[in-house]
N, CA and C atoms as an extended XYZ file, in Angstrom:
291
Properties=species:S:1:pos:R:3:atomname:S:1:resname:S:1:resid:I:1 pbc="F F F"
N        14.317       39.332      -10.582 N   UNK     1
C        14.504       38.960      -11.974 CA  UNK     1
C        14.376       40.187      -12.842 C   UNK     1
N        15.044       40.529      -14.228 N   UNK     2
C        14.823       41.596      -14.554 CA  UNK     2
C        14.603       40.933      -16.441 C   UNK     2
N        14.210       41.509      -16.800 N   UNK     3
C        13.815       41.082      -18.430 CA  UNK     3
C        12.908       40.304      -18.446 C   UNK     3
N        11.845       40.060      -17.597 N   UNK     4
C        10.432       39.281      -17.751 CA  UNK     4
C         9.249       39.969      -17.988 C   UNK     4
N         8.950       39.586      -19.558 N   UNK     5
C         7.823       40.255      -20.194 CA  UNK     5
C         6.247       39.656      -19.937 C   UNK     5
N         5.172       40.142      -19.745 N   UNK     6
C         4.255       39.358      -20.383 CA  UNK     6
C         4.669       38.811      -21.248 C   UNK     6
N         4.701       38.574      -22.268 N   UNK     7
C         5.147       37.831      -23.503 CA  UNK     7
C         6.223       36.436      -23.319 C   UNK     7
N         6.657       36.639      -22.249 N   UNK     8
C         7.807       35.069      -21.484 CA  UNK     8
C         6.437       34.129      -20.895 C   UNK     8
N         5.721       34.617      -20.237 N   UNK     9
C         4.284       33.733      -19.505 CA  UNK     9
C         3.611       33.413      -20.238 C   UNK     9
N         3.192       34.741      -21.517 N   UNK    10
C         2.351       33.976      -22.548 CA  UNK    10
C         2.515       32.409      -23.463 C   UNK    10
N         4.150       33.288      -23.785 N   UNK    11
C         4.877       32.177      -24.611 CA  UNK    11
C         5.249       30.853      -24.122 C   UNK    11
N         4.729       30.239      -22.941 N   UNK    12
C         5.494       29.719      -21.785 CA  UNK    12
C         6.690       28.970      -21.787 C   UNK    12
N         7.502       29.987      -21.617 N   UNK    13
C         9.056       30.210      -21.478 CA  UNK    13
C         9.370       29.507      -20.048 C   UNK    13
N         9.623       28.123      -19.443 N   UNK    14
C         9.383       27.401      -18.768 CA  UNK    14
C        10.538       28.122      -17.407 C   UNK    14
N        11.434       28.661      -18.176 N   UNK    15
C        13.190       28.958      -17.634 CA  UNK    15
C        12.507       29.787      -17.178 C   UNK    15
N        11.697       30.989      -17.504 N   UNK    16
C        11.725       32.262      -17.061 CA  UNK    16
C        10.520       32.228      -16.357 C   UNK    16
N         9.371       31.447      -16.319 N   UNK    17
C         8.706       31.507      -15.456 CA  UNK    17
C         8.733       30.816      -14.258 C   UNK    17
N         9.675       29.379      -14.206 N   UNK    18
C        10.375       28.798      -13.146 CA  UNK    18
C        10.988       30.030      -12.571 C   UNK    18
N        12.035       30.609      -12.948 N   UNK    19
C        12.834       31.655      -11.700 CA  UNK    19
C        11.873       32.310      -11.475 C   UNK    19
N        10.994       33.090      -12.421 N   UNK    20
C         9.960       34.041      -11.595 CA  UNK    20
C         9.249       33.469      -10.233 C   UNK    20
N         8.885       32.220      -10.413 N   UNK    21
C         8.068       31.443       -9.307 CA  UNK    21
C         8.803       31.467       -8.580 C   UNK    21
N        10.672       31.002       -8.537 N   UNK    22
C        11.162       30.866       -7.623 CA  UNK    22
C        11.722       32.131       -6.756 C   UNK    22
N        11.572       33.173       -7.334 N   UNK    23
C        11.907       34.436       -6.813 CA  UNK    23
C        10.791       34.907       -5.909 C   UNK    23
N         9.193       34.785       -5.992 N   UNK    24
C         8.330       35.176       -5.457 CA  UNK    24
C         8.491       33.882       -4.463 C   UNK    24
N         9.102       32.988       -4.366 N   UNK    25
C         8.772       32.176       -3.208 CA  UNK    25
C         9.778       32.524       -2.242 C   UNK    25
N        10.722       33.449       -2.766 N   UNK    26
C        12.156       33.343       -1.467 CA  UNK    26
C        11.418       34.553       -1.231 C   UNK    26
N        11.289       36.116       -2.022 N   UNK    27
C        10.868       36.826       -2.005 CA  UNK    27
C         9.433       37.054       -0.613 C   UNK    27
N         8.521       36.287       -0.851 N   UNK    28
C         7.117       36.543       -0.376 CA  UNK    28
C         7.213       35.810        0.927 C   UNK    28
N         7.768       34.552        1.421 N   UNK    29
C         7.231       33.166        1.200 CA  UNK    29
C         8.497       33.158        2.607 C   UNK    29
N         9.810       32.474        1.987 N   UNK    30
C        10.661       32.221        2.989 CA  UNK    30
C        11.710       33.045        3.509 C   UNK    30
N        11.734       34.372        3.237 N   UNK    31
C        13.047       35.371        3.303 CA  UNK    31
C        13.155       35.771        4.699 C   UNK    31
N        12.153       35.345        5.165 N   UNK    32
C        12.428       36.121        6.782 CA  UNK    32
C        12.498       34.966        7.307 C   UNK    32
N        12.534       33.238        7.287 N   UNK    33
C        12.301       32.060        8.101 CA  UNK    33
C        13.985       32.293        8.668 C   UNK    33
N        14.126       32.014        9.741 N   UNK    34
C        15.130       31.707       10.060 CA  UNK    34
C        15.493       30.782       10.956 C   UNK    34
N        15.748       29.206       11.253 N   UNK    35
C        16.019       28.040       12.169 CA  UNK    35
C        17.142       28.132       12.400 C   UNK    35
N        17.584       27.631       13.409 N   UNK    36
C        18.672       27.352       13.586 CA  UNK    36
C        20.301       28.014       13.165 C   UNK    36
N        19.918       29.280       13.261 N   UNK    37
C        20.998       29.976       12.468 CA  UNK    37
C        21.569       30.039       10.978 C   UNK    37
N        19.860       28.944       10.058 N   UNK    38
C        20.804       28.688        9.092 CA  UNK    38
C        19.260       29.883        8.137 C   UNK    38
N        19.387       30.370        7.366 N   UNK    39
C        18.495       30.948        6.119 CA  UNK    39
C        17.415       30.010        5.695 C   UNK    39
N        16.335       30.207        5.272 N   UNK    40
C        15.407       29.525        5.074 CA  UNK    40
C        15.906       28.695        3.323 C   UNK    40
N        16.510       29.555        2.783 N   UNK    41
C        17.018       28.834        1.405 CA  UNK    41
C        17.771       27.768        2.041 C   UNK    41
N        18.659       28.314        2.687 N   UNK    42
C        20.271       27.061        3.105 CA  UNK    42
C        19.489       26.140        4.134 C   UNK    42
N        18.129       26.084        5.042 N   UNK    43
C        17.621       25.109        5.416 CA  UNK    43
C        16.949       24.077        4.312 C   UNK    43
N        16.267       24.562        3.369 N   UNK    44
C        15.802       23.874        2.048 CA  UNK    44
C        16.546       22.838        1.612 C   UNK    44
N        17.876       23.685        1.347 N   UNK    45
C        19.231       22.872        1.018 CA  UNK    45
C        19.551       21.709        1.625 C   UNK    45
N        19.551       21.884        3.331 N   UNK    46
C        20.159       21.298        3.770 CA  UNK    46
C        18.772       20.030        3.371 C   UNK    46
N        17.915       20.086        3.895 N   UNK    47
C        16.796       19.436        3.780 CA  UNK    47
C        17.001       18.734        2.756 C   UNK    47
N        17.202       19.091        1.202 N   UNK    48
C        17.174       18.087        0.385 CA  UNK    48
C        17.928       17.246        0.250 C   UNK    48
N        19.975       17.851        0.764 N   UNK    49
C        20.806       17.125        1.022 CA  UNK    49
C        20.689       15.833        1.499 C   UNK    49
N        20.024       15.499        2.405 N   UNK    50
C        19.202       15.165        3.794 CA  UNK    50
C        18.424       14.002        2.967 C   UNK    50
N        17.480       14.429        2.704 N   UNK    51
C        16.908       13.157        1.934 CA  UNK    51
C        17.421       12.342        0.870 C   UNK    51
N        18.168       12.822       -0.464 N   UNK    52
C        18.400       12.479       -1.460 CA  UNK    52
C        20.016       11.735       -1.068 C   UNK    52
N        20.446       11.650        0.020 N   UNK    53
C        21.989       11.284        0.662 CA  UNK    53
C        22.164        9.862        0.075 C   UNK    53
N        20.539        9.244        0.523 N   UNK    54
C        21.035        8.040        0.406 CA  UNK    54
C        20.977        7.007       -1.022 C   UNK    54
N        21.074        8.140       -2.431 N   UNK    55
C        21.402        7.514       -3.825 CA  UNK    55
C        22.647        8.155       -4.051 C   UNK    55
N        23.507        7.298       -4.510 N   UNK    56
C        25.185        7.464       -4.647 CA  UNK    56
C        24.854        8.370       -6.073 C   UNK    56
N        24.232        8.499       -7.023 N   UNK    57
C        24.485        9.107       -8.136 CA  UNK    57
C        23.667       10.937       -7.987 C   UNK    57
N        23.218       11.142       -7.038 N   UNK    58
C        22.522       12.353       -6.619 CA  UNK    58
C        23.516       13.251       -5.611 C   UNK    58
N        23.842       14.335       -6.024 N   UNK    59
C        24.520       15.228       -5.334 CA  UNK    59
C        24.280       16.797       -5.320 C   UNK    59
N        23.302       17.151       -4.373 N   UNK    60
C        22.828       18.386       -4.827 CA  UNK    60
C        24.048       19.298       -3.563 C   UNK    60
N        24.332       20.050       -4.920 N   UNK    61
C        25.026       21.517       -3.937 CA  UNK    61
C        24.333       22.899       -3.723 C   UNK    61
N        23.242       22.943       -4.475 N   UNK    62
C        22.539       24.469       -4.929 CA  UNK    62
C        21.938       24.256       -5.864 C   UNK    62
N        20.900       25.283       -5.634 N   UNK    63
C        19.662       24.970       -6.482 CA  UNK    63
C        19.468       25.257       -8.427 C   UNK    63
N        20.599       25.173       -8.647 N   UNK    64
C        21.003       25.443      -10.067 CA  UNK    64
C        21.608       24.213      -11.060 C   UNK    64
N        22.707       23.754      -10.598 N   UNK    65
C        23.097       22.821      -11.347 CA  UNK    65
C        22.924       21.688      -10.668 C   UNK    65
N        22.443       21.538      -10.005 N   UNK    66
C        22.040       19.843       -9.105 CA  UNK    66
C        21.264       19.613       -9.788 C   UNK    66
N        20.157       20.508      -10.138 N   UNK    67
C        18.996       19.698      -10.660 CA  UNK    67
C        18.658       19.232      -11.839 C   UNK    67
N        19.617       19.684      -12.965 N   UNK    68
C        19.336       19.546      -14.235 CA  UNK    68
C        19.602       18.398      -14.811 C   UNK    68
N        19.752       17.399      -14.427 N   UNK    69
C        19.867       16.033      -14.788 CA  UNK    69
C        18.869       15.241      -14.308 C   UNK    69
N        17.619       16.223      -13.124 N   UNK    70
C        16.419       15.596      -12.660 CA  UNK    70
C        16.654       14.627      -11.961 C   UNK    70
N        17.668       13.918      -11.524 N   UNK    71
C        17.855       13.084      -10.683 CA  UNK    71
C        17.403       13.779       -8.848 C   UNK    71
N        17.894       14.832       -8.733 N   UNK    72
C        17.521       15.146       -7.346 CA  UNK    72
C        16.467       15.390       -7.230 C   UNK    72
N        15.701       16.082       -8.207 N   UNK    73
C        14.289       16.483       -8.193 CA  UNK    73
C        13.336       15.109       -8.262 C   UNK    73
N        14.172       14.038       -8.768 N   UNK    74
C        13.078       12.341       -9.045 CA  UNK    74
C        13.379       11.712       -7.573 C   UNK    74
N        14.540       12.098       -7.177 N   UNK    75
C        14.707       11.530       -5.138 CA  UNK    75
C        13.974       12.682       -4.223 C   UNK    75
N        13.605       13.574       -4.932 N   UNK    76
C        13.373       14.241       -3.624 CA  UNK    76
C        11.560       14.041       -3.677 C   UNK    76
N        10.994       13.787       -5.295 N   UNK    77
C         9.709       13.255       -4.777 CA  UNK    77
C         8.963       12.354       -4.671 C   UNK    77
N        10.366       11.030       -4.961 N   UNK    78
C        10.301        9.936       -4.496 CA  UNK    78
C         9.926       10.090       -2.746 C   UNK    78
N        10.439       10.612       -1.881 N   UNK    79
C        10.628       10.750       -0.808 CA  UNK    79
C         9.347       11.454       -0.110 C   UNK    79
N         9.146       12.238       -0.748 N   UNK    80
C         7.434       13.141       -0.180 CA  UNK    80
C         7.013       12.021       -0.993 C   UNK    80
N         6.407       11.622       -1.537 N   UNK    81
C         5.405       10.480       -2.184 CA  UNK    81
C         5.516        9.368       -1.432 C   UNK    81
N         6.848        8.958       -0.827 N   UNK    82
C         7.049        7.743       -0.180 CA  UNK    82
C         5.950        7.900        1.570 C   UNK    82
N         6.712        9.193        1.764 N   UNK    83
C         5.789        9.994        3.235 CA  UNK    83
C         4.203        9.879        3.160 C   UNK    83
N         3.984       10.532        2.085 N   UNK    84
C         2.189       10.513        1.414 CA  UNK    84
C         1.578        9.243        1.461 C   UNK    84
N         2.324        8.249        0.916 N   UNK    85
C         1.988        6.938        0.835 CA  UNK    85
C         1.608        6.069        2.216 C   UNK    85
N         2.745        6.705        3.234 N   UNK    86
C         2.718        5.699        4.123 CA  UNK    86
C         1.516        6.268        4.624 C   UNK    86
N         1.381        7.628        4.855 N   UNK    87
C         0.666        8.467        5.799 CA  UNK    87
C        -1.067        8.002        5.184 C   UNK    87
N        -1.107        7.810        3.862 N   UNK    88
C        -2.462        7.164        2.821 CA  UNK    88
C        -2.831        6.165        3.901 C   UNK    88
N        -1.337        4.895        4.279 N   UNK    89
C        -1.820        3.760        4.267 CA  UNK    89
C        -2.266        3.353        5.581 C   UNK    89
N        -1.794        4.709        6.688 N   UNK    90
C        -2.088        4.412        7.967 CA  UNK    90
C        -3.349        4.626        7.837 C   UNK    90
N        -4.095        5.708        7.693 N   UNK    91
C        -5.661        6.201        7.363 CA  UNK    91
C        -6.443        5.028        6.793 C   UNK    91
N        -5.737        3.905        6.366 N   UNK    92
C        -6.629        3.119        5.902 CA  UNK    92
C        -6.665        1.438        6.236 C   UNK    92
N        -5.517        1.463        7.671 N   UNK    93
C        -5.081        0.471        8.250 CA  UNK    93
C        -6.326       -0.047        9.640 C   UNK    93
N        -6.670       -1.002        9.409 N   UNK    94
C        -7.810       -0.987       10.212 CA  UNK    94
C        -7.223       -1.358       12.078 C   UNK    94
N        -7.966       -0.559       12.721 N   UNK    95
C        -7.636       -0.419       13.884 CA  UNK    95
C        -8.158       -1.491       14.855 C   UNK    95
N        -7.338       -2.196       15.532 N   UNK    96
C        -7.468       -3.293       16.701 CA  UNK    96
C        -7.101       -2.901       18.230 C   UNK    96
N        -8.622       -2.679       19.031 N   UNK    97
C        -8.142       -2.457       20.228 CA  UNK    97
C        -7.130       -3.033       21.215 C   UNK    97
């Protein structure tokens, strides 16, 4: 990223500290993952593709304009919350030998 001041974090400039976050995460984080021949970004991708498939009004292509209508970002944590939930409810499902 280039033009990020103190003064963007102070001010909290939501745009510019989102890419900053998202730059230190490809940056630090996933730049060397590599599965299956595919990049750790384009596995992400595929991943969200993947979950969010099954609402007809959600179509993510890349991590830029898919999301700005928040629809992929409201299926995709519908979906980890749905996981969390179940995973809550086993931990609390009482066990019968």
């Amino acid at each position: 990223m280039t033009n990020i001041g103190a003064e963007d974090v102070v001010d909290g400039n939501r745009k510019i500290i989102l890419g900053l976050i998202w730059t230190l995460i490809l940056r630090f984080t996933i730049s060397d993952i590599n599965e299956e021949g595919l990049s750790a970004k384009e596995g992400l991708l595929l991943w969200c593709q993947r979950k969010t498939a099954c609402y007809d009004e959600v179509d993510v292509r890349d991590f830029s304009g898919s999301w700005n209508d928040g629809l992929a970002l409201y299926a995709t944590w519908l979906y980890i919350h749905w996981i969390q939930l179940t995973f809550e409810l086993q931990l609390c499902a009482p066990r019968h030998p």
